[in-house]
């Protein structure tokens, strides 16, 4: 699924030197892409061939999608146009082998907003040592036959402010703050750190050691306060 851009998405994208696919965006973010940042831009408005709308089951603006094959073709087009001149450069996280805790394993719940529509549960799957994403009690899928699984779930507490009349947000992405890491069936307090806008976001124990993640996929959630989370069975 693909949505519009915001300034904080640029901060996370650009630390990876990545192509940024999006459908339009806020005036501030679009101006930053055009005039200030060196973001590799793949705006659906100008590159519609590399996106598609899933009509019937989803409704605009929530029905724009892309896939790996389309993105590989888009990369070739951007290289041809001279938008990409070298391979991406970024620092890796640290990784480790799985170390499941066994019978004491717990899951994670996140309360994003009043009501239940946006409530998220990451339910631990002991057979795969991973977390299955639920929203409003429903298993979430990327496609009809692919559920959303994560080997690590990271929750970041960041300063979030409403900045205009249509409730767009500003998120303080640079600096440091509290975090939760869920992996191997346990959830523990950590710290996040991002030294500059294009620096790699990193995760540390509360006594300063960088955390190793399980190999596989990592899903990052952002909240205002870690009190919005609960450790659940």
Coordinates of N, CA and C in Angstrom, one line a residue:
X1 N 0.8 -1.2 0.0 CA 0.0 0.0 0.0 C 0.9 1.3 0.0
X2 N 0.4 2.3 -0.7 CA 1.2 3.5 -0.9 C 0.3 4.7 -0.5
X3 N 0.8 5.6 0.3 CA 0.1 6.8 0.6 C 0.9 8.1 0.4
X4 N 0.5 9.2 0.8 CA 1.1 10.5 0.5 C 2.3 10.7 1.5
X5 N 3.2 11.6 1.1 CA 4.4 11.9 1.9 C 4.2 12.9 2.9
X6 N 5.0 12.8 4.0 CA 5.1 13.8 5.0 C 6.6 14.0 5.3
X7 N 7.0 15.1 5.9 CA 8.4 15.4 6.2 C 9.1 14.3 7.0
X8 N 8.4 13.7 8.0 CA 9.1 12.7 8.8 C 9.4 11.4 8.0
X9 N 8.5 11.1 7.0 CA 8.8 9.9 6.2 C 10.1 10.2 5.4
X10 N 10.4 11.4 5.0 CA 11.6 11.7 4.2 C 12.8 11.4 5.1
X11 N 12.7 11.8 6.4 CA 13.8 11.6 7.3 C 14.2 10.1 7.4
X12 N 13.1 9.2 7.5 CA 13.4 7.8 7.6 C 13.8 7.2 6.3
X13 N 13.3 7.7 5.2 CA 13.7 7.2 3.9 C 15.1 7.5 3.5
X14 N 15.5 8.8 3.8 CA 16.8 9.3 3.3 C 17.9 8.7 4.1
X15 N 17.7 8.2 5.3 CA 18.8 7.5 6.0 C 19.2 6.2 5.3
X16 N 18.3 5.7 4.5 CA 18.6 4.5 3.7 C 19.1 4.8 2.3
X17 N 19.1 6.1 1.9 CA 19.5 6.5 0.5 C 18.5 5.8 -0.5
X18 N 17.2 5.7 -0.1 CA 16.3 4.8 -0.8 C 15.4 5.6 -1.8
X19 N 14.9 4.9 -2.8 CA 13.9 5.5 -3.6 C 12.6 5.6 -2.8
X20 N 11.9 6.8 -2.9 CA 10.8 7.0 -2.1 C 9.5 7.1 -2.9
X21 N 8.7 6.0 -2.9 CA 7.5 5.9 -3.6 C 6.3 6.5 -2.8
X22 N 5.5 7.4 -3.4 CA 4.4 8.0 -2.6 C 3.4 8.6 -3.6
X23 N 2.2 9.0 -3.1 CA 1.2 9.5 -3.9 C 1.0 11.0 -3.5
X24 N 1.6 11.9 -4.1 CA 1.5 13.3 -3.7 C 2.0 13.5 -2.3
X25 N 1.5 14.5 -1.5 CA 1.9 14.7 -0.2 C 1.6 16.1 0.3
X26 N 2.0 16.4 1.5 CA 1.8 17.7 2.1 C 2.6 18.7 1.4
X27 N 2.2 20.0 1.3 CA 3.0 21.0 0.7 C 4.4 21.1 1.2
X28 N 4.6 21.0 2.5 CA 5.9 21.1 3.1 C 6.8 20.0 2.6
X29 N 6.3 18.7 2.6 CA 7.1 17.6 2.2 C 7.5 17.7 0.7
X30 N 6.5 18.1 -0.1 CA 6.8 18.2 -1.5 C 7.8 19.3 -1.8
X31 N 7.8 20.4 -1.1 CA 8.8 21.4 -1.3 C 10.1 21.0 -0.8
X32 N 10.2 20.2 0.3 CA 11.5 19.7 0.7 C 12.1 18.7 -0.3
X33 N 11.3 17.9 -0.9 CA 11.8 17.0 -2.0 C 12.3 17.8 -3.2
X34 N 11.6 18.9 -3.6 CA 11.9 19.6 -4.8 C 13.0 20.6 -4.6
X35 N 13.1 21.2 -3.4 CA 14.1 22.3 -3.3 C 15.2 22.1 -2.3
X36 N 15.1 21.1 -1.3 CA 16.0 21.1 -0.2 C 16.7 19.7 -0.1
X37 N 16.0 18.7 -0.1 CA 16.6 17.4 0.1 C 17.0 16.7 -1.2
X38 N 17.8 15.6 -1.1 CA 18.3 14.9 -2.2 C 17.5 13.6 -2.3
X39 N 16.3 13.6 -1.9 CA 15.5 12.4 -1.9 C 15.3 11.9 -3.4
X40 N 15.4 10.6 -3.6 CA 15.2 10.0 -4.9 C 13.7 9.8 -5.0
X41 N 13.0 10.6 -5.8 CA 11.6 10.8 -5.7 C 10.9 9.9 -6.8
X42 N 9.9 9.1 -6.3 CA 9.0 8.4 -7.2 C 7.6 8.7 -6.8
X43 N 7.1 9.8 -7.3 CA 5.8 10.3 -7.0 C 4.8 9.7 -8.0
X44 N 3.8 9.1 -7.5 CA 2.8 8.4 -8.4 C 2.2 9.4 -9.4
X45 N 2.1 10.7 -9.1 CA 1.6 11.7 -10.0 C 2.3 11.7 -11.3
X46 N 3.7 11.5 -11.2 CA 4.5 11.6 -12.4 C 5.0 10.2 -12.9
X47 N 4.8 9.2 -12.1 CA 5.3 7.8 -12.5 C 4.2 6.8 -12.3
X48 N 3.0 7.1 -12.8 CA 1.8 6.3 -12.6 C 2.0 4.8 -13.1
X49 N 2.9 4.6 -14.1 CA 3.1 3.3 -14.6 C 3.6 2.3 -13.6
X50 N 4.1 2.8 -12.5 CA 4.8 1.9 -11.5 C 3.9 1.7 -10.2
X51 N 2.6 2.1 -10.4 CA 1.6 1.9 -9.3 C 0.3 1.5 -9.9
X52 N -0.6 1.0 -9.1 CA -1.9 0.6 -9.6 C -2.9 0.8 -8.5
X53 N -4.2 0.9 -8.9 CA -5.3 1.1 -7.9 C -6.1 -0.2 -7.8
X54 N -6.3 -0.6 -6.6 CA -7.1 -1.8 -6.4 C -8.5 -1.4 -6.2
X55 N -9.3 -1.4 -7.2 CA -10.7 -0.9 -7.2 C -11.6 -2.1 -6.8
X56 N -12.7 -1.8 -6.2 CA -13.7 -2.8 -5.8 C -13.6 -3.1 -4.3
X57 N -12.4 -3.5 -3.8 CA -12.3 -3.8 -2.4 C -11.7 -2.7 -1.6
X58 N -11.1 -1.7 -2.2 CA -10.5 -0.5 -1.5 C -11.0 0.7 -2.2
X59 N -11.0 1.8 -1.5 CA -11.5 3.1 -2.0 C -10.5 4.2 -1.9
X60 N -10.4 5.1 -2.9 CA -9.4 6.2 -2.9 C -9.6 7.0 -1.6
X61 N -8.5 7.5 -1.0 CA -7.1 7.4 -1.5 C -6.4 6.2 -0.9
X62 N -7.1 5.2 -0.4 CA -6.5 4.1 0.3 C -6.3 2.9 -0.6
X63 N -6.4 3.0 -1.9 CA -6.3 1.9 -2.8 C -5.2 1.9 -3.8
X64 N -4.1 2.7 -3.5 CA -2.9 2.7 -4.4 C -1.9 1.7 -3.9
X65 N -1.4 0.9 -4.8 CA -0.4 -0.2 -4.4 C 0.7 -0.2 -5.4
X66 N 1.8 -0.8 -5.0 CA 2.9 -1.2 -5.9 C 3.4 -2.5 -5.5
X67 N 4.4 -3.1 -6.3 CA 5.0 -4.3 -5.9 C 6.5 -4.3 -6.3
X68 N 7.2 -5.4 -6.0 CA 8.6 -5.5 -6.2 C 8.9 -5.4 -7.7
X69 N 8.2 -6.0 -8.5 CA 8.5 -6.0 -10.0 C 8.3 -4.6 -10.5
X70 N 7.3 -3.9 -10.1 CA 7.1 -2.5 -10.6 C 8.2 -1.6 -10.1
X71 N 8.6 -1.8 -8.8 CA 9.7 -1.0 -8.3 C 11.0 -1.2 -8.9
X72 N 11.3 -2.5 -9.3 CA 12.5 -2.7 -10.0 C 12.5 -2.0 -11.4
X73 N 11.4 -2.0 -12.0 CA 11.3 -1.3 -13.3 C 11.4 0.2 -13.1
X74 N 10.9 0.7 -12.0 CA 11.0 2.1 -11.7 C 12.4 2.5 -11.5
X75 N 13.2 1.6 -10.7 CA 14.6 1.9 -10.5 C 15.3 2.0 -11.8
X76 N 15.1 1.1 -12.7 CA 15.7 1.2 -14.0 C 15.4 2.5 -14.8
X77 N 14.2 3.0 -14.7 CA 13.8 4.2 -15.3 C 14.5 5.4 -14.6
X78 N 14.6 5.4 -13.3 CA 15.3 6.5 -12.6 C 16.8 6.5 -12.9
X79 N 17.4 5.4 -13.1 CA 18.8 5.3 -13.5 C 18.9 5.8 -14.9
X80 N 18.0 5.5 -15.8 CA 18.1 5.9 -17.2 C 18.0 7.5 -17.3
X81 N 17.1 8.0 -16.4 CA 16.9 9.5 -16.4 C 18.1 10.2 -15.6
X82 N 19.0 9.5 -15.0 CA 20.0 10.1 -14.2 C 19.6 10.6 -12.8
X83 N 18.5 10.1 -12.4 CA 18.0 10.4 -11.0 C 18.8 9.6 -10.0
X84 N 19.3 8.4 -10.4 CA 20.1 7.6 -9.5 C 21.5 7.4 -10.2
X85 N 22.6 7.8 -9.5 CA 23.9 7.7 -10.2 C 24.8 6.8 -9.4
X86 N 24.4 6.3 -8.3 CA 25.3 5.4 -7.6 C 24.4 4.5 -6.7
X87 N 25.0 3.4 -6.2 CA 24.3 2.5 -5.3 C 24.0 3.2 -3.9
X88 N 23.0 2.8 -3.2 CA 22.7 3.4 -1.9 C 23.8 3.1 -0.9
X89 N 24.0 4.0 0.0 CA 25.0 3.9 1.0 C 24.3 4.1 2.4
X90 N 24.3 3.1 3.2 CA 23.7 3.2 4.6 C 24.4 2.2 5.5
X91 N 24.3 2.4 6.8 CA 24.9 1.5 7.8 C 23.8 0.5 8.2
X92 N 24.3 -0.7 8.5 CA 23.4 -1.8 8.9 C 23.1 -1.7 10.3
X93 N 22.0 -2.3 10.7 CA 21.8 -2.6 12.1 C 22.6 -3.9 12.5
X94 N 22.6 -4.2 13.8 CA 23.2 -5.4 14.3 C 22.1 -6.5 14.3
X95 N 22.5 -7.8 14.0 CA 21.6 -8.9 13.9 C 22.1 -10.1 14.7
X96 N 21.2 -10.9 15.1 CA 21.5 -12.1 15.9 C 20.6 -13.3 15.5
X97 N 20.9 -14.5 16.0 CA 20.1 -15.6 15.8 C 18.9 -15.5 16.8
X98 N 17.8 -16.2 16.4 CA 16.6 -16.3 17.3 C 17.0 -16.9 18.6
X99 N 16.3 -16.3 19.7 CA 16.5 -16.9 21.0 C 15.2 -16.9 21.7
X100 N 14.2 -17.7 21.3 CA 12.8 -17.6 21.8 C 12.8 -18.0 23.3
X101 N 12.0 -17.3 24.1 CA 11.9 -17.5 25.5 C 11.1 -18.7 25.9
X102 N 10.3 -19.2 25.0 CA 9.5 -20.4 25.3 C 8.2 -20.1 26.0
X103 N 7.8 -20.8 27.0 CA 6.5 -20.8 27.6 C 6.1 -19.4 28.2
X104 N 7.1 -18.6 28.5 CA 6.8 -17.3 29.1 C 6.6 -16.2 28.1
X105 N 6.5 -16.6 26.8 CA 6.3 -15.6 25.7 C 5.1 -14.8 25.9
X106 N 5.2 -13.5 25.5 CA 4.1 -12.6 25.6 C 3.9 -11.8 24.2
X107 N 2.8 -11.2 24.0 CA 2.5 -10.4 22.8 C 2.4 -9.0 23.2
X108 N 2.1 -8.1 22.2 CA 2.2 -6.7 22.4 C 0.9 -6.0 21.8
X109 N 0.3 -5.1 22.5 CA -0.9 -4.4 22.1 C -0.6 -2.9 22.1
X110 N -1.1 -2.2 21.0 CA -0.8 -0.7 20.9 C -2.2 0.0 20.7
X111 N -2.5 1.0 21.5 CA -3.7 1.7 21.4 C -3.3 3.1 20.8
X112 N -3.6 3.2 19.5 CA -3.2 4.4 18.7 C -4.1 5.6 18.9
X113 N -5.4 5.4 19.1 CA -6.3 6.5 19.2 C -7.6 6.0 20.0
X114 N -8.4 6.9 20.4 CA -9.6 6.5 21.1 C -10.5 5.6 20.2
X115 N -11.2 4.7 20.9 CA -12.0 3.7 20.1 C -11.1 2.5 19.8
X116 N -11.7 1.6 19.0 CA -11.0 0.4 18.7 C -10.5 0.2 17.2
X117 N -10.9 1.2 16.3 CA -10.6 1.0 14.9 C -9.1 0.8 14.6
X118 N -8.3 1.6 15.4 CA -6.8 1.6 15.1 C -6.0 0.8 16.1
X119 N -6.7 0.1 17.0 CA -6.0 -0.8 18.0 C -5.2 -1.9 17.2
X120 N -4.0 -2.1 17.6 CA -3.1 -3.1 16.9 C -2.6 -4.0 18.0
X121 N -2.7 -5.3 17.7 CA -2.1 -6.4 18.5 C -1.0 -7.1 17.6
X122 N 0.1 -7.2 18.2 CA 1.2 -8.1 17.6 C 1.2 -9.4 18.4
X123 N 0.6 -10.4 17.8 CA 0.4 -11.7 18.6 C 1.6 -12.6 18.3
X124 N 2.2 -13.0 19.3 CA 3.4 -13.9 19.2 C 3.0 -15.3 18.6
X125 N 3.8 -15.7 17.6 CA 3.6 -17.0 17.0 C 4.8 -17.9 17.3
X126 N 4.7 -18.8 18.3 CA 5.8 -19.6 18.8 C 6.4 -20.5 17.8
X127 N 5.6 -21.0 16.8 CA 6.1 -21.9 15.8 C 7.1 -21.2 14.8
X128 N 7.0 -19.9 14.7 CA 7.9 -19.2 13.8 C 8.7 -18.2 14.5
X129 N 8.5 -18.0 15.8 CA 9.2 -17.0 16.6 C 9.0 -15.6 15.9
X130 N 7.8 -15.3 15.6 CA 7.5 -14.0 14.9 C 6.2 -13.5 15.5
X131 N 5.8 -12.3 15.0 CA 4.6 -11.6 15.5 C 3.6 -11.4 14.3
X132 N 2.3 -11.8 14.5 CA 1.3 -11.6 13.5 C 0.5 -10.4 13.9
X133 N 0.3 -9.5 12.9 CA -0.4 -8.2 13.1 C -1.9 -8.3 13.0
X134 N -2.6 -7.8 14.0 CA -4.0 -7.7 14.1 C -4.4 -6.2 14.2
X135 N -5.5 -5.8 13.5 CA -6.0 -4.5 13.7 C -7.5 -4.6 13.9
X136 N -8.0 -4.1 15.0 CA -9.4 -4.2 15.4 C -9.8 -5.7 15.5
X137 N -8.9 -6.5 15.9 CA -9.1 -7.9 16.1 C -9.1 -8.8 14.9
X138 N -8.7 -8.1 13.7 CA -8.7 -8.8 12.4 C -7.3 -9.0 12.0
X139 N -6.9 -10.2 11.5 CA -5.6 -10.5 11.0 C -5.4 -9.6 9.8
X140 N -4.3 -8.8 9.8 CA -4.0 -7.9 8.7 C -3.1 -8.6 7.6
X141 N -3.5 -8.3 6.3 CA -2.8 -8.9 5.2 C -2.2 -7.9 4.3
X142 N -1.1 -8.2 3.7 CA -0.5 -7.3 2.6 C -1.2 -7.6 1.3
X143 N -1.5 -8.9 1.1 CA -2.3 -9.4 -0.1 C -3.3 -10.4 0.4
X144 N -4.1 -10.9 -0.5 CA -5.1 -11.9 -0.1 C -4.5 -13.1 0.6
X145 N -3.3 -13.5 0.2 CA -2.7 -14.7 0.7 C -1.4 -14.5 1.5
X146 N -1.2 -13.3 1.9 CA 0.1 -13.0 2.7 C -0.3 -12.1 3.9
X147 N -0.2 -12.7 5.1 CA -0.4 -12.0 6.3 C 0.9 -11.2 6.7
X148 N 0.7 -10.2 7.6 CA 1.8 -9.4 8.0 C 2.4 -10.0 9.2
X149 N 3.7 -10.4 9.1 CA 4.5 -11.0 10.1 C 5.7 -10.2 10.3
X150 N 6.2 -10.0 11.5 CA 7.4 -9.4 11.8 C 8.3 -10.2 12.8
X151 N 9.6 -10.2 12.5 CA 10.5 -10.9 13.4 C 10.9 -10.0 14.6
X152 N 10.8 -8.7 14.5 CA 11.0 -7.7 15.5 C 9.9 -6.7 15.4
X153 N 9.3 -6.2 16.5 CA 8.5 -5.1 16.5 C 9.1 -4.0 17.4
X154 N 9.3 -2.8 16.9 CA 9.9 -1.7 17.6 C 8.9 -0.6 17.8
X155 N 8.7 -0.1 19.0 CA 7.8 1.0 19.3 C 8.6 2.2 19.7
X156 N 8.5 3.3 19.0 CA 9.2 4.5 19.4 C 8.3 5.5 20.0
X157 N 8.7 6.1 21.1 CA 8.0 7.2 21.7 C 8.6 8.5 21.1
X158 N 7.9 9.3 20.4 CA 8.4 10.5 19.8 C 7.5 11.7 20.0
X159 N 8.0 12.9 20.0 CA 7.2 14.1 20.2 C 6.4 14.3 18.9
X160 N 5.1 14.3 19.0 CA 4.2 14.4 17.9 C 3.3 15.7 18.1
X161 N 3.2 16.6 17.1 CA 2.4 17.8 17.3 C 1.6 18.0 16.0
X162 N 0.3 18.4 16.3 CA -0.6 18.8 15.1 C -0.1 20.2 14.7
X163 N 0.1 20.4 13.4 CA 0.7 21.6 12.9 C -0.2 22.4 12.0
X164 N -1.4 21.9 11.6 CA -2.3 22.7 10.7 C -3.7 22.3 10.9
X165 N -4.6 23.0 10.2 CA -6.1 22.8 10.4 C -6.6 21.5 9.9
X166 N -5.8 20.8 9.1 CA -6.2 19.5 8.6 C -5.5 18.4 9.4
X167 N -5.0 18.7 10.5 CA -4.4 17.8 11.5 C -3.2 17.1 11.0
X168 N -2.4 17.7 10.1 CA -1.1 17.1 9.8 C -0.2 17.2 11.0
X169 N 0.7 16.2 11.1 CA 1.5 16.1 12.3 C 3.0 16.5 12.0
X170 N 3.7 16.9 13.0 CA 5.1 17.0 13.0 C 5.7 16.0 14.0
X171 N 6.6 15.2 13.5 CA 7.2 14.2 14.4 C 8.7 14.5 14.6
X172 N 9.2 14.6 15.8 CA 10.6 14.8 16.1 C 11.4 13.6 15.9
X173 N 12.0 13.4 14.7 CA 12.7 12.2 14.3 C 14.1 12.2 14.8
X174 N 14.7 13.3 15.0 CA 16.1 13.4 15.3 C 16.3 13.6 16.8
X175 N 17.2 12.9 17.4 CA 17.4 13.0 18.9 C 17.4 11.6 19.5
X176 N 16.8 11.5 20.7 CA 16.8 10.2 21.3 C 15.5 10.1 22.2
X177 N 15.1 8.9 22.5 CA 13.9 8.8 23.3 C 13.6 7.3 23.7
X178 N 12.6 7.1 24.4 CA 12.2 5.8 24.9 C 11.7 4.9 23.7
X179 N 11.9 3.6 23.9 CA 11.4 2.6 22.9 C 11.1 1.3 23.6
X180 N 10.3 0.5 22.9 CA 10.1 -0.9 23.3 C 10.5 -1.8 22.2
X181 N 11.1 -2.9 22.5 CA 11.5 -3.9 21.5 C 10.8 -5.2 21.9
X182 N 10.1 -5.7 20.9 CA 9.5 -7.1 21.1 C 10.2 -8.0 20.1
X183 N 10.8 -9.0 20.7 CA 11.4 -10.1 19.9 C 11.6 -11.3 20.7
X184 N 11.5 -12.5 20.1 CA 11.7 -13.8 20.8 C 10.6 -14.0 21.8
X185 N 9.5 -13.3 21.8 CA 8.4 -13.5 22.7 C 8.5 -12.7 24.0
X186 N 9.4 -11.7 24.0 CA 9.5 -10.8 25.2 C 9.6 -9.4 24.7
X187 N 9.1 -8.5 25.6 CA 9.2 -7.0 25.3 C 9.9 -6.3 26.4
X188 N 10.9 -5.5 26.0 CA 11.7 -4.8 27.0 C 11.9 -3.3 26.6
X189 N 12.2 -2.5 27.6 CA 12.4 -1.1 27.4 C 13.8 -0.9 26.8
X190 N 13.8 0.1 25.9 CA 15.1 0.4 25.2 C 15.1 1.9 24.9
X191 N 16.1 2.4 24.2 CA 16.2 3.8 23.7 C 16.4 3.8 22.2
X192 N 15.8 4.8 21.6 CA 16.1 5.0 20.1 C 17.0 6.2 20.0
X193 N 17.8 6.2 18.9 CA 18.7 7.4 18.7 C 18.9 7.6 17.2
X194 N 18.8 8.9 16.8 CA 19.0 9.3 15.4 C 19.8 10.6 15.5
X195 N 21.1 10.6 15.2 CA 21.9 11.7 15.4 C 21.7 12.9 14.5
X196 N 21.3 12.6 13.3 CA 21.0 13.7 12.3 C 19.9 13.2 11.4
X197 N 19.4 14.0 10.5 CA 18.3 13.7 9.7 C 18.6 12.4 8.8
X198 N 19.7 12.4 8.3 CA 20.1 11.2 7.4 C 20.9 10.2 8.1
X199 N 21.0 10.3 9.4 CA 21.7 9.2 10.2 C 20.8 8.0 10.4
X200 N 21.4 6.9 10.5 CA 20.7 5.6 10.7 C 20.0 5.6 12.1
X201 N 18.7 5.4 12.1 CA 18.0 5.1 13.4 C 18.5 3.9 14.0
X202 N 18.9 4.0 15.3 CA 19.5 2.8 16.0 C 18.8 2.6 17.4
X203 N 18.9 1.4 18.0 CA 18.3 1.1 19.2 C 19.3 0.6 20.2
X204 N 19.1 1.0 21.4 CA 20.1 0.7 22.5 C 19.4 0.2 23.7
X205 N 20.1 -0.6 24.5 CA 19.6 -1.0 25.8 C 19.6 0.3 26.7
X206 N 19.0 0.2 27.8 CA 18.9 1.4 28.7 C 20.3 1.7 29.3
X207 N 21.2 0.8 29.3 CA 22.6 1.1 29.8 C 23.6 1.3 28.6
X208 N 23.0 1.5 27.4 CA 23.9 2.0 26.3 C 24.5 1.1 25.3
X209 N 24.1 -0.2 25.3 CA 24.6 -1.1 24.4 C 23.6 -1.3 23.2
X210 N 24.2 -1.3 22.0 CA 23.3 -1.4 20.8 C 22.7 -2.7 20.8
X211 N 21.4 -2.8 20.4 CA 20.6 -4.0 20.4 C 20.7 -4.7 19.1
X212 N 20.9 -6.0 19.1 CA 20.9 -6.8 18.0 C 19.4 -7.3 17.7
X213 N 19.0 -7.2 16.5 CA 17.7 -7.6 16.1 C 17.7 -9.0 15.5
X214 N 16.6 -9.7 15.5 CA 16.5 -11.0 14.8 C 16.5 -10.8 13.3
X215 N 17.2 -11.7 12.6 CA 17.2 -11.5 11.1 C 15.7 -11.7 10.6
X216 N 15.4 -11.0 9.5 CA 14.1 -11.0 9.0 C 13.5 -9.6 9.0
X217 N 12.2 -9.5 9.1 CA 11.5 -8.2 9.0 C 11.4 -7.5 10.3
X218 N 11.5 -6.2 10.3 CA 11.3 -5.4 11.5 C 10.3 -4.4 11.2
X219 N 9.3 -4.3 12.1 CA 8.2 -3.3 11.9 C 8.3 -2.3 13.0
X220 N 8.3 -1.0 12.6 CA 8.5 0.1 13.5 C 7.2 0.8 13.7
X221 N 6.7 1.0 14.9 CA 5.5 1.8 15.2 C 5.9 3.1 16.0
X222 N 5.2 4.2 15.8 CA 5.5 5.4 16.5 C 4.3 5.9 17.2
X223 N 4.5 6.2 18.5 CA 3.5 6.7 19.4 C 4.0 7.9 20.1
X224 N 3.1 8.6 20.8 CA 3.5 9.8 21.6 C 4.0 9.3 23.0
X225 N 3.5 8.2 23.5 CA 3.8 7.8 24.8 C 3.8 6.3 24.9
X226 N 4.7 5.7 25.6 CA 4.8 4.2 25.7 C 3.6 3.7 26.5
X227 N 2.9 4.6 27.2 CA 1.7 4.1 28.0 C 0.6 3.7 27.0
X228 N 0.8 3.9 25.7 CA -0.2 3.5 24.8 C 0.0 2.0 24.4
X229 N 1.0 1.4 25.0 CA 1.2 0.0 24.8 C 0.9 -0.9 26.0
X230 N 0.7 -2.2 25.7 CA 0.4 -3.2 26.8 C 1.1 -4.5 26.4
X231 N 1.7 -5.1 27.4 CA 2.2 -6.5 27.2 C 1.1 -7.4 27.5
X232 N 0.7 -8.3 26.5 CA -0.4 -9.2 26.7 C -0.1 -10.6 26.4
X233 N -0.9 -11.5 26.9 CA -0.7 -13.0 26.7 C -1.1 -13.3 25.3

